[in-house]
mmCIF file of C-alpha atoms in Angstrom:
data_model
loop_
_atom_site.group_PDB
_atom_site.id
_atom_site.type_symbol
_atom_site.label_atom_id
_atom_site.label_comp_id
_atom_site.label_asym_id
_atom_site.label_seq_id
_atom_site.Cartn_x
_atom_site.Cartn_y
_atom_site.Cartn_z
ATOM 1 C CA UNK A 1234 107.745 60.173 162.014
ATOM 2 C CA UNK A 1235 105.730 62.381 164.075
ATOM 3 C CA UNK A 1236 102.038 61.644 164.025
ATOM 4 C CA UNK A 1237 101.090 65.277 163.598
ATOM 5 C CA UNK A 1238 103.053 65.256 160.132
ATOM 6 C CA UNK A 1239 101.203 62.044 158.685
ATOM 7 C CA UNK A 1240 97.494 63.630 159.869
ATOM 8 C CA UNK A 1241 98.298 67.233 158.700
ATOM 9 C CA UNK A 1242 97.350 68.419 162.170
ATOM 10 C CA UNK A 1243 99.198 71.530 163.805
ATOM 11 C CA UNK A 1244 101.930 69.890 166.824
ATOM 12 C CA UNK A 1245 102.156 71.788 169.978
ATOM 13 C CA UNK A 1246 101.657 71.337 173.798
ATOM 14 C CA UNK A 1247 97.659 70.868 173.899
ATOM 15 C CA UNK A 1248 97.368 72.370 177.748
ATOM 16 C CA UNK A 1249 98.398 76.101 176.589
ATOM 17 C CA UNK A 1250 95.406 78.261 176.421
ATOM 18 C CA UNK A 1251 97.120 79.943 173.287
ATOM 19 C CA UNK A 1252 99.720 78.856 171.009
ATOM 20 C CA UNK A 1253 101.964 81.076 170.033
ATOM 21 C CA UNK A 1254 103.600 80.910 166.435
ATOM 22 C CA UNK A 1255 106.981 82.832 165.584
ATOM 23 C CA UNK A 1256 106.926 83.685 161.820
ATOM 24 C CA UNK A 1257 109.358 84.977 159.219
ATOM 25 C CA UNK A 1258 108.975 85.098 155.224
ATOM 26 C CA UNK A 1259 111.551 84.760 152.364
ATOM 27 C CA UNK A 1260 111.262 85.646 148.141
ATOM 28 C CA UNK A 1261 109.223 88.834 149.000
ATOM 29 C CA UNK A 1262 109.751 90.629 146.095
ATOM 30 C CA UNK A 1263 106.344 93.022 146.922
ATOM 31 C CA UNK A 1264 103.690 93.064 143.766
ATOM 32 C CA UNK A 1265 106.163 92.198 141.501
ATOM 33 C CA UNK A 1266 105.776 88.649 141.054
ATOM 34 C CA UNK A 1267 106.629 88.301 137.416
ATOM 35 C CA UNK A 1268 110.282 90.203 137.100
ATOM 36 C CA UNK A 1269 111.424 89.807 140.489
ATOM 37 C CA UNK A 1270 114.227 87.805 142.276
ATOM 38 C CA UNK A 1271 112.561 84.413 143.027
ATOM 39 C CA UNK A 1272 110.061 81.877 141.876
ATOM 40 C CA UNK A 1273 108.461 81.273 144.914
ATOM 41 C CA UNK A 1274 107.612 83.195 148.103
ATOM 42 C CA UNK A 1275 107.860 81.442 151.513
ATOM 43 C CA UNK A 1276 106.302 81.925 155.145
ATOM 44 C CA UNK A 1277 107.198 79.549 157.945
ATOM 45 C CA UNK A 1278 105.895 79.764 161.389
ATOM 46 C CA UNK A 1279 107.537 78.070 164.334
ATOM 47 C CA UNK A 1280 106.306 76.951 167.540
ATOM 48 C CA UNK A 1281 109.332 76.406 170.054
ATOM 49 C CA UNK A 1282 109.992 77.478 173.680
ATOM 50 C CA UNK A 1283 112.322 80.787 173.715
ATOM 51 C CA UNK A 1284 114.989 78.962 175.451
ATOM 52 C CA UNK A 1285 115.181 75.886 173.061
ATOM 53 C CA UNK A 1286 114.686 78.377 170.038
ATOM 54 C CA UNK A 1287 118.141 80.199 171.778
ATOM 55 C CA UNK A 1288 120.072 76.937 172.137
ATOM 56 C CA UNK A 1289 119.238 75.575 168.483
ATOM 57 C CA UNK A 1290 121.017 78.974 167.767
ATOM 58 C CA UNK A 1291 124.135 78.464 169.701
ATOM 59 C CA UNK A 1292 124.386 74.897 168.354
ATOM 60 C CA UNK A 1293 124.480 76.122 165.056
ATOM 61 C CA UNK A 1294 127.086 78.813 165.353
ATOM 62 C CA UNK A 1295 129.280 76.313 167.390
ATOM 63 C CA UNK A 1296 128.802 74.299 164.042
ATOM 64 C CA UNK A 1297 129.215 76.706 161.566
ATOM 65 C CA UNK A 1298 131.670 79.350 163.256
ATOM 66 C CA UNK A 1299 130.657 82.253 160.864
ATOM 67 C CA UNK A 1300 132.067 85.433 162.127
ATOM 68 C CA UNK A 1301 128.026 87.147 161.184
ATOM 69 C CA UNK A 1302 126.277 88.737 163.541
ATOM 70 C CA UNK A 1303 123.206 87.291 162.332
ATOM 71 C CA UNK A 1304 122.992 84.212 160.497
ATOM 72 C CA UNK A 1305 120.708 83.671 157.671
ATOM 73 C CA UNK A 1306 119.502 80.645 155.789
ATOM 74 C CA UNK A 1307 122.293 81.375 153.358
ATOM 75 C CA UNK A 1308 124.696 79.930 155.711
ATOM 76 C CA UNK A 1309 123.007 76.908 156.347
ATOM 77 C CA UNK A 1310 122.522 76.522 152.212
ATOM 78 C CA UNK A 1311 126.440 76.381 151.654
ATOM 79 C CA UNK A 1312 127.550 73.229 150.752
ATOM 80 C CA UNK A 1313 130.341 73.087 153.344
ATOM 81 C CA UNK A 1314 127.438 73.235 155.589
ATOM 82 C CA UNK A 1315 125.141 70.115 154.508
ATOM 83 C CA UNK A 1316 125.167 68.241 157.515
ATOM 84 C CA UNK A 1317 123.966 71.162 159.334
ATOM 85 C CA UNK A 1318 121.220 71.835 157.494
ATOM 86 C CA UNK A 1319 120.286 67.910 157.146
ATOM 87 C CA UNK A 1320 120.589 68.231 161.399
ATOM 88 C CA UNK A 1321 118.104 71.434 161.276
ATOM 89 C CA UNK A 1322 115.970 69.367 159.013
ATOM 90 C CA UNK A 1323 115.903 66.318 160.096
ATOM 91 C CA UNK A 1324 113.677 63.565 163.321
ATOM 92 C CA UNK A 1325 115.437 64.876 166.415
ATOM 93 C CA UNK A 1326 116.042 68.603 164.796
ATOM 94 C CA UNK A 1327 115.134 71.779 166.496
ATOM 95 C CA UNK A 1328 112.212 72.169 164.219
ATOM 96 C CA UNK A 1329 111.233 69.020 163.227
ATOM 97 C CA UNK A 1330 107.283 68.600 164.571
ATOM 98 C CA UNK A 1331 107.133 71.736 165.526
ATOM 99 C CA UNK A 1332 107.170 73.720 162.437
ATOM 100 C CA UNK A 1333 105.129 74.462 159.114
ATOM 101 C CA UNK A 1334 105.942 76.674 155.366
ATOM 102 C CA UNK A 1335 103.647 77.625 153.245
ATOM 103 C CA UNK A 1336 104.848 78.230 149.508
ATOM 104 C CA UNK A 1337 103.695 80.338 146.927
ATOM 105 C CA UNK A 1338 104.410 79.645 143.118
ATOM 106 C CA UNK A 1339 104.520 83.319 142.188
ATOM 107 C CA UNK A 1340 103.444 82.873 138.569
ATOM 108 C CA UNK A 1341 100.477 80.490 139.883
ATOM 109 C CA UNK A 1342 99.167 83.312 142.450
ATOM 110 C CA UNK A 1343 99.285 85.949 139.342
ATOM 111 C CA UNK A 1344 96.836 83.865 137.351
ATOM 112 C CA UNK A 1345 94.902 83.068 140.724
ATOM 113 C CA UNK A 1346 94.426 86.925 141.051
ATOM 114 C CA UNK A 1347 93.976 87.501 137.830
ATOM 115 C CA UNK A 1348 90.886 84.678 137.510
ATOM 116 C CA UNK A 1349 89.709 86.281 140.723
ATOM 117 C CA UNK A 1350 89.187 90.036 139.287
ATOM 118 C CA UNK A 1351 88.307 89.158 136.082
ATOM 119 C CA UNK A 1352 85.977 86.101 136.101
ATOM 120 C CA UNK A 1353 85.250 85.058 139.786
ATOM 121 C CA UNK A 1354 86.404 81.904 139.157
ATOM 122 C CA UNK A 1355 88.903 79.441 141.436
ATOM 123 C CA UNK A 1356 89.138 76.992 139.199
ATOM 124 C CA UNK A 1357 89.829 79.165 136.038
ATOM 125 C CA UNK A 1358 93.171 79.523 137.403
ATOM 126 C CA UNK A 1359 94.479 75.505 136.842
ATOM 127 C CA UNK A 1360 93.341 76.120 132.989
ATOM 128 C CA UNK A 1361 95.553 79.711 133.101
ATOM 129 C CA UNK A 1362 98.214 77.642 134.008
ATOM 130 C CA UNK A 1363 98.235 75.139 131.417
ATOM 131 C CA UNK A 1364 97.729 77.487 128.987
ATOM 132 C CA UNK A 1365 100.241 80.039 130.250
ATOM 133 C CA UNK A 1366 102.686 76.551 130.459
ATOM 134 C CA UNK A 1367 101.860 74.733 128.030
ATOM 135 C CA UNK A 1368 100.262 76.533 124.957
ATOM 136 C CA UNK A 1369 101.594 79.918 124.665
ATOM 137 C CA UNK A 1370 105.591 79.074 124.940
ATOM 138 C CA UNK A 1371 107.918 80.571 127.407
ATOM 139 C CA UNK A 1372 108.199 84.006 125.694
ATOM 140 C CA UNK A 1373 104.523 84.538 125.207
ATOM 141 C CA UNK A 1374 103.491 82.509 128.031
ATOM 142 C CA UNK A 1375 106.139 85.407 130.490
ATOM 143 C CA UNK A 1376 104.786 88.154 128.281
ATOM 144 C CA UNK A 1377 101.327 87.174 129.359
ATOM 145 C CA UNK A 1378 102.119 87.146 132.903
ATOM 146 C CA UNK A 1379 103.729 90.667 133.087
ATOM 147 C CA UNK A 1380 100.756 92.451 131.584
ATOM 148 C CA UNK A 1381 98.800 90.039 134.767
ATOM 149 C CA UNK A 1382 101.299 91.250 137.010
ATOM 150 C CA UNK A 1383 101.102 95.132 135.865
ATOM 151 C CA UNK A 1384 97.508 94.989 135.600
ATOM 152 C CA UNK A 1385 96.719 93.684 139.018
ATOM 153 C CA UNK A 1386 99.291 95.656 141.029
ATOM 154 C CA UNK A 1387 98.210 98.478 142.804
ATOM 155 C CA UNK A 1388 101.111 100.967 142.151
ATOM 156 C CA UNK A 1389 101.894 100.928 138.215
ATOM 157 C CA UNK A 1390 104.193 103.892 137.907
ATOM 158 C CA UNK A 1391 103.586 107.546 136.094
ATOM 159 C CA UNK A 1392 100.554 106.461 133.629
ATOM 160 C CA UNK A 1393 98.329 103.585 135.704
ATOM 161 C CA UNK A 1394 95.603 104.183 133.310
ATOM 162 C CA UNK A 1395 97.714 102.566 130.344
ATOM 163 C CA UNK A 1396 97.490 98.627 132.570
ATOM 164 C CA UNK A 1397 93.923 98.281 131.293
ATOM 165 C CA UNK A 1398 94.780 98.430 127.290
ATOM 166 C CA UNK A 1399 97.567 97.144 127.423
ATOM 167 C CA UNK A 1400 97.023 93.704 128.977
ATOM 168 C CA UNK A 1401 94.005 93.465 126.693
ATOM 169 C CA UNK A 1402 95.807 94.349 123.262
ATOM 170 C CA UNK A 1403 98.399 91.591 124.583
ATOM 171 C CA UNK A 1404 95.511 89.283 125.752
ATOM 172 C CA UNK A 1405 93.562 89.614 122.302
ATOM 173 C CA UNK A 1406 96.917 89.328 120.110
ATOM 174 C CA UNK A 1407 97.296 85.754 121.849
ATOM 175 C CA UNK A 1408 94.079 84.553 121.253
ATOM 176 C CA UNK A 1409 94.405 85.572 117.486
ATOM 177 C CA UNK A 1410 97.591 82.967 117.459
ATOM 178 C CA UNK A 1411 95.588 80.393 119.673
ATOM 179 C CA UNK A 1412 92.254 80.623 117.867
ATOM 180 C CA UNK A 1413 92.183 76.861 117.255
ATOM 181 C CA UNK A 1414 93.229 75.676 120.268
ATOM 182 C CA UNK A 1415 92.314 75.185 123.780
ATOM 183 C CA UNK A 1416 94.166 77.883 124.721
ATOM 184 C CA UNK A 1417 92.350 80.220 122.865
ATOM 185 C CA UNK A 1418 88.974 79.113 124.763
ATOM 186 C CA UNK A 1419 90.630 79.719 127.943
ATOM 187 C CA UNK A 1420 92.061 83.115 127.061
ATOM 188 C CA UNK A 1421 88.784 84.038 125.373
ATOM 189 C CA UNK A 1422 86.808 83.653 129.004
ATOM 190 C CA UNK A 1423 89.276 86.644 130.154
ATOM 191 C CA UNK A 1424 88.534 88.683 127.099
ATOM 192 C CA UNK A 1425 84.712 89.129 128.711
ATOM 193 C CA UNK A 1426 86.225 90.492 131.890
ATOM 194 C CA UNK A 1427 87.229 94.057 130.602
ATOM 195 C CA UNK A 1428 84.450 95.956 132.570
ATOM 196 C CA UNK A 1429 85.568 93.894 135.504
ATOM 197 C CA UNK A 1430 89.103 94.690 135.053
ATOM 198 C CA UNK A 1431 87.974 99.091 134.895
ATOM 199 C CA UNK A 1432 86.357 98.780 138.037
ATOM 200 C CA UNK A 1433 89.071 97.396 139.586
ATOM 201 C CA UNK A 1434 91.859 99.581 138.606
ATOM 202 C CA UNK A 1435 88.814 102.724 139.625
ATOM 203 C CA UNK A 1436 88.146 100.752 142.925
ATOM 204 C CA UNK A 1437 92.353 101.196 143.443
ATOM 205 C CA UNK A 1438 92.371 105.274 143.039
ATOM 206 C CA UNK A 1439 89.289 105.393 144.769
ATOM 207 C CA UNK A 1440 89.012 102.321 147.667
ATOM 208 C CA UNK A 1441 89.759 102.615 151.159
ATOM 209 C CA UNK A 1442 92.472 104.109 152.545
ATOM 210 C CA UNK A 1443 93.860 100.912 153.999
ATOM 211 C CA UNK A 1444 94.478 98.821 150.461
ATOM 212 C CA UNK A 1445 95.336 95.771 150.820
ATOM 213 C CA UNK A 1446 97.375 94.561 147.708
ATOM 214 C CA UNK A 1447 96.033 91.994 145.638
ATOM 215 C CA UNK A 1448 99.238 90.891 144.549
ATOM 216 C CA UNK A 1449 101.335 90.138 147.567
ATOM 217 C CA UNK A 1450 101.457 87.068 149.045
ATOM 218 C CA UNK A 1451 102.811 88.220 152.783
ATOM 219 C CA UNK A 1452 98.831 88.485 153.708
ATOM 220 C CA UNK A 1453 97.147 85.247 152.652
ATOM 221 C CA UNK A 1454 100.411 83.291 153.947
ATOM 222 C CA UNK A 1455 100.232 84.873 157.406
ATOM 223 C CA UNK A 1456 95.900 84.065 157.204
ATOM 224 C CA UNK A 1457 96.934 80.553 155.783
ATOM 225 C CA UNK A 1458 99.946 80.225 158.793
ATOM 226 C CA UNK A 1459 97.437 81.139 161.543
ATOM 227 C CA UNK A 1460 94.710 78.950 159.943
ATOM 228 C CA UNK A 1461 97.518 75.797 160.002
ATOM 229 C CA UNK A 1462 97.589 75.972 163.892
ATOM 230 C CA UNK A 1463 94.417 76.974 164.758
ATOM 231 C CA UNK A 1464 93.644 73.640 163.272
ATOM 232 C CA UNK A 1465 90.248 72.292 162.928
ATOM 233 C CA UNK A 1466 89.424 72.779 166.348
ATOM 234 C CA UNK A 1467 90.109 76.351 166.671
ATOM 235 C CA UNK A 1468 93.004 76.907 168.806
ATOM 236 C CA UNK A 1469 93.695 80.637 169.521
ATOM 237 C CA UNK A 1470 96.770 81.310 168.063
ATOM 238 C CA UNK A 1471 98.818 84.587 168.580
ATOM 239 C CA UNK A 1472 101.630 85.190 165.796
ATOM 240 C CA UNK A 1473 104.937 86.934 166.733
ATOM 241 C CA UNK A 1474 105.997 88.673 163.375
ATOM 242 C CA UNK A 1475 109.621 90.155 161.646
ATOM 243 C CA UNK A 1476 108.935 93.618 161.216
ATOM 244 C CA UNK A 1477 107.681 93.855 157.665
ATOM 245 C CA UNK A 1478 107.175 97.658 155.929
ATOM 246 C CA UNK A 1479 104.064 95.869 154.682
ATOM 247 C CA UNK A 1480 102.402 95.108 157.756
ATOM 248 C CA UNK A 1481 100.887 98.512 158.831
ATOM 249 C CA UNK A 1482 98.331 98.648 161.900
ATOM 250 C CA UNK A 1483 96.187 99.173 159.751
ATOM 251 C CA UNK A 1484 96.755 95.542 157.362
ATOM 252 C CA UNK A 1485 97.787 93.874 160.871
ATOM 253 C CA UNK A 1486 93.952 94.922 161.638
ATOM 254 C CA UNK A 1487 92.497 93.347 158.450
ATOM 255 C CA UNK A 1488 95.287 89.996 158.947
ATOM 256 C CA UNK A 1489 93.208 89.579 161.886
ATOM 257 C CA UNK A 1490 89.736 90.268 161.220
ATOM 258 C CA UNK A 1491 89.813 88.271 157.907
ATOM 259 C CA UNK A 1492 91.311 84.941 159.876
ATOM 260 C CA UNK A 1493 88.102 85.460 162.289
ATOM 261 C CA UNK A 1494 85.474 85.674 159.382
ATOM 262 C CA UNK A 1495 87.284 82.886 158.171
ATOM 263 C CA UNK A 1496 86.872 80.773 161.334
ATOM 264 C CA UNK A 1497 90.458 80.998 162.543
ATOM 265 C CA UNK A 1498 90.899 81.767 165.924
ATOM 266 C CA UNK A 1499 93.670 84.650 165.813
ATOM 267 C CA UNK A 1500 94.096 86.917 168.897
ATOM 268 C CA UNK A 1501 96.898 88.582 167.917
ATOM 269 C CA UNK A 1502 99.476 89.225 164.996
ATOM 270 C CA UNK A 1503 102.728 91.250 166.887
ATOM 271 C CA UNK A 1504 105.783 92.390 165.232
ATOM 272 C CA UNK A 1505 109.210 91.965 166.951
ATOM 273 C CA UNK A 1506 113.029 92.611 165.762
ATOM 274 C CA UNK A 1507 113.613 89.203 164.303
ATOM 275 C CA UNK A 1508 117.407 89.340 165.690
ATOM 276 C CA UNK A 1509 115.896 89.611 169.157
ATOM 277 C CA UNK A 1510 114.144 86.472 169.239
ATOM 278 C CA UNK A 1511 115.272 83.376 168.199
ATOM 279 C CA UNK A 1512 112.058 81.666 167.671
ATOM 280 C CA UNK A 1513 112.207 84.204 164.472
ATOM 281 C CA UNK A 1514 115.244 83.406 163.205
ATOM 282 C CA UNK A 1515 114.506 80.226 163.418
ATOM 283 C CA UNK A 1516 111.213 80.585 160.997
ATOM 284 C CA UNK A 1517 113.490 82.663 159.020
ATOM 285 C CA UNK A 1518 115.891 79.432 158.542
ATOM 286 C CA UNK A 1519 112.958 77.275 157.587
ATOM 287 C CA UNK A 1520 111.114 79.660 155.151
ATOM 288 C CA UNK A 1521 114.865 80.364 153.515
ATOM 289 C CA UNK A 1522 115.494 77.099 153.105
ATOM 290 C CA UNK A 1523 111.965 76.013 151.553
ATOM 291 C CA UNK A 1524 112.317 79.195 149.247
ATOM 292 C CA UNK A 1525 115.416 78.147 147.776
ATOM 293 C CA UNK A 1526 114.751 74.250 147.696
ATOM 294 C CA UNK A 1527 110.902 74.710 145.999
ATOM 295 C CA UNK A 1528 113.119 77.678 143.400
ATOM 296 C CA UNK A 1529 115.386 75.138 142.147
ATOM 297 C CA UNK A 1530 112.972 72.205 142.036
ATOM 298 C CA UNK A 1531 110.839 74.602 139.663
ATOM 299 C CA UNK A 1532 112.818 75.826 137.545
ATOM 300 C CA UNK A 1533 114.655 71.596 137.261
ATOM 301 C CA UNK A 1534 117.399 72.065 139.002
ATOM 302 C CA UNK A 1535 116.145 70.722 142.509
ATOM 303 C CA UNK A 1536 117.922 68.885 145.386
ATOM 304 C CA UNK A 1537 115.940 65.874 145.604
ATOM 305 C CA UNK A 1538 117.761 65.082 149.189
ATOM 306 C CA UNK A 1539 116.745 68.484 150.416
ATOM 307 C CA UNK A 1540 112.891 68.426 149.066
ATOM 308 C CA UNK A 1541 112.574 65.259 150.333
ATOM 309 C CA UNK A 1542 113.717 66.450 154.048
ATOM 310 C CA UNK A 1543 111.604 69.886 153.750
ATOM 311 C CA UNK A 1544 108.461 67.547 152.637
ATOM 312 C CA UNK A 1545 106.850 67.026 156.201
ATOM 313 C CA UNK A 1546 107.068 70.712 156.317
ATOM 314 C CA UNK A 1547 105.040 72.211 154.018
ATOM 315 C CA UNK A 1548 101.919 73.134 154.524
ATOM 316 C CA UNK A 1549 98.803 71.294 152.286
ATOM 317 C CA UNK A 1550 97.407 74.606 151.649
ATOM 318 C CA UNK A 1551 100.008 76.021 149.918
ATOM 319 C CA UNK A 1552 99.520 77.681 146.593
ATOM 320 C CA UNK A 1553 100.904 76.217 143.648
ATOM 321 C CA UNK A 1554 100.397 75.084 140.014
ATOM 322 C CA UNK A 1555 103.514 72.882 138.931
ATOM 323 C CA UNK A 1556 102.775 69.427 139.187
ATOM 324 C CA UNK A 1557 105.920 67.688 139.026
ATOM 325 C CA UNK A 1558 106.970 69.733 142.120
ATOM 326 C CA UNK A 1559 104.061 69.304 143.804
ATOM 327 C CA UNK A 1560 104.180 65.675 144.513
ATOM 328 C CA UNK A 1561 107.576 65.867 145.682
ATOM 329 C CA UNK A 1562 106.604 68.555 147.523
ATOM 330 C CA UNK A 1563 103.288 66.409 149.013
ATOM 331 C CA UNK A 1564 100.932 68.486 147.280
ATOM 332 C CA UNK A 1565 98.526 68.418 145.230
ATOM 333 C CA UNK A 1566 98.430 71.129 142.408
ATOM 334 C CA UNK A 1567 97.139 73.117 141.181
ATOM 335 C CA UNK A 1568 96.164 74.555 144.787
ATOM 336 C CA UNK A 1569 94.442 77.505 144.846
ATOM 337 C CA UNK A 1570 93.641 79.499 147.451
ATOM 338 C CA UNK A 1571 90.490 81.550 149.657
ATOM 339 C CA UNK A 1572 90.301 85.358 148.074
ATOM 340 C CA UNK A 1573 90.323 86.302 151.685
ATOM 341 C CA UNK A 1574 90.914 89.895 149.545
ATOM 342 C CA UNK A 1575 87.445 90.387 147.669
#
């Protein structure tokens, strides 16, 4: 195994005054991280040469013969295509030591956000979690999160106002039915956050004019992603980006300046056609794959053959709450993350 996987230390050619990191997302379903299409969100960065990044692709159309113009993870995820994606995976891969994903449990960064606005508290989100798992039942417990998710999001359709009473009549209806429980302690710290709550949905109509949503996980990845190969020592690191609607000059400016405050040494985040680069599609391939294989793992119907080849790519900081999944994953949950954000 490479050594860089076993330390958690960024790979890469240590004589380059910058590295340069070629990134792609998948499960971005925007602020809507409760009724969307996915259970998790990935971002993978990738550091190989242009020309090796260009020959991985050939060697995987000569395997896989699709008549596409551009391939996707999809093709890889077929079945008829396992040992392709075991070879993409796998010691002596295109990727392998040279690549990272970091994975977001969307329900997990809801109740991180949500303990972040209303109580200022990291580790408030772990107890969320258990309660929103464990005590309130899978129709409550998705109830819960929805009025999280509408609350939090910065665009909440015709009547925005209606967000603030709402999650609170829902919050305070739950705590009636958990009033002898732990749950209802943990529910009943939120209940004190309603003035919190106001000025945040006041500080949305009235903040800056660059916003920079709460709720999507595209930003902290691409912080967290620079921060992985920066590493400890402070590398300067220059991302190469898929065009995302998201990432306007004006959030590429605040990527950057938060991953300086933060100590990470980012020089530049640029955005590039991901079909004209293959370094891209590449990422795209990983952060596809680690989408779908983290999804089903959550939800119980996981490939333990394919978590168990993504494992030396995901990236410790990664934001999640499941337990069971995290240790096959290799990490440790529940994970929260930096409110790079406040």
């Amino acid at each position: 195994m490479d050594p860089h996987q076993d330390s958690g230390a960024p790979p890469g050619d240590d004589d380059a005054a910058v590295r340069e990191i070629a990134c792609d997302e998948s499960g971005s379903d925007g602020e809507n991280l409760t009724g969307g299409n996915t259970d998790v969100f990935a971002h993978a960065g990738v550091q190989v040469p242009v020309a090796d990044a260009a020959r991985a692709l050939r060697e995987i159309r000569d395997r896989i013969r699709s008549p596409a113009t551009e391939y996707k993870a999809t093709h890889l995820l077929r079945e008829k295509h396992r040992t392709v994606l075991e070879w993409f995976l796998a010691p002596g891969g295109p990727v392998h030591g040279a690549a990272r994903v970091h994975v977001t449990e969307k329900s997990f960064f809801v109740l991180d956000r949500l303990a972040g606005v209303l109580v200022d508290d990291r580790g408030a989100a772990a107890e969320l979690y258990r309660t929103v798992r464990e005590a309130l039942g899978a129709e409550d417990g998705q109830r819960f999160l929805s009025v999280a998710n509408r609350l939090l999001r910065t665009r909440n359709g015709a009547e925005p106002g209606s967000s603030v009473p709402l999650f609170f009549e829902t919050l305070d209806g739950l705590r009636r039915a958990c009033a002898d429980t732990d749950a209802g302690s943990a529910l009943g710290r939120l209940a004190a956050g309603r003035g919190r709550a106001e000025a945040y949905r006041a500080g949305l109509l009235d903040g800056p004019a660059v916003r920079i949503p709460v709720l999507n996980p595209l930003l902290p990845a691409i912080v967290a992603t620079a921060a992985y190969w920066s590493g400890p020592e402070r590398r300067p690191v220059r991302l190469v980006h898929d065009r995302q609607n998201l990432l306007t000059p004006g959030r590429i400016a605040w990527i950057e300046e938060t991953a300086r405050r933060s100590g990470v040494a980012l020089t530049e985040l640029r955005l590039v056609v991901a079909r004209d680069d293959p370094r891209v599609q590449l990422a795209d391939f990983l952060a596809g794959i680690a989408r779908k294989a983290a999804g089903d793992a959550l939800r119980g119907d996981g490939d333990p053959g394919l978590v168990a080849l993504l494992r030396p790519y995901v990236d410790p900081a990664s934001l999640w709450g499941d337990g069971g999944t995290a240790d096959a994953l290799g990490l440790s949950a529940p994970n929260s993350s930096v409110r790079a954000w406040n």
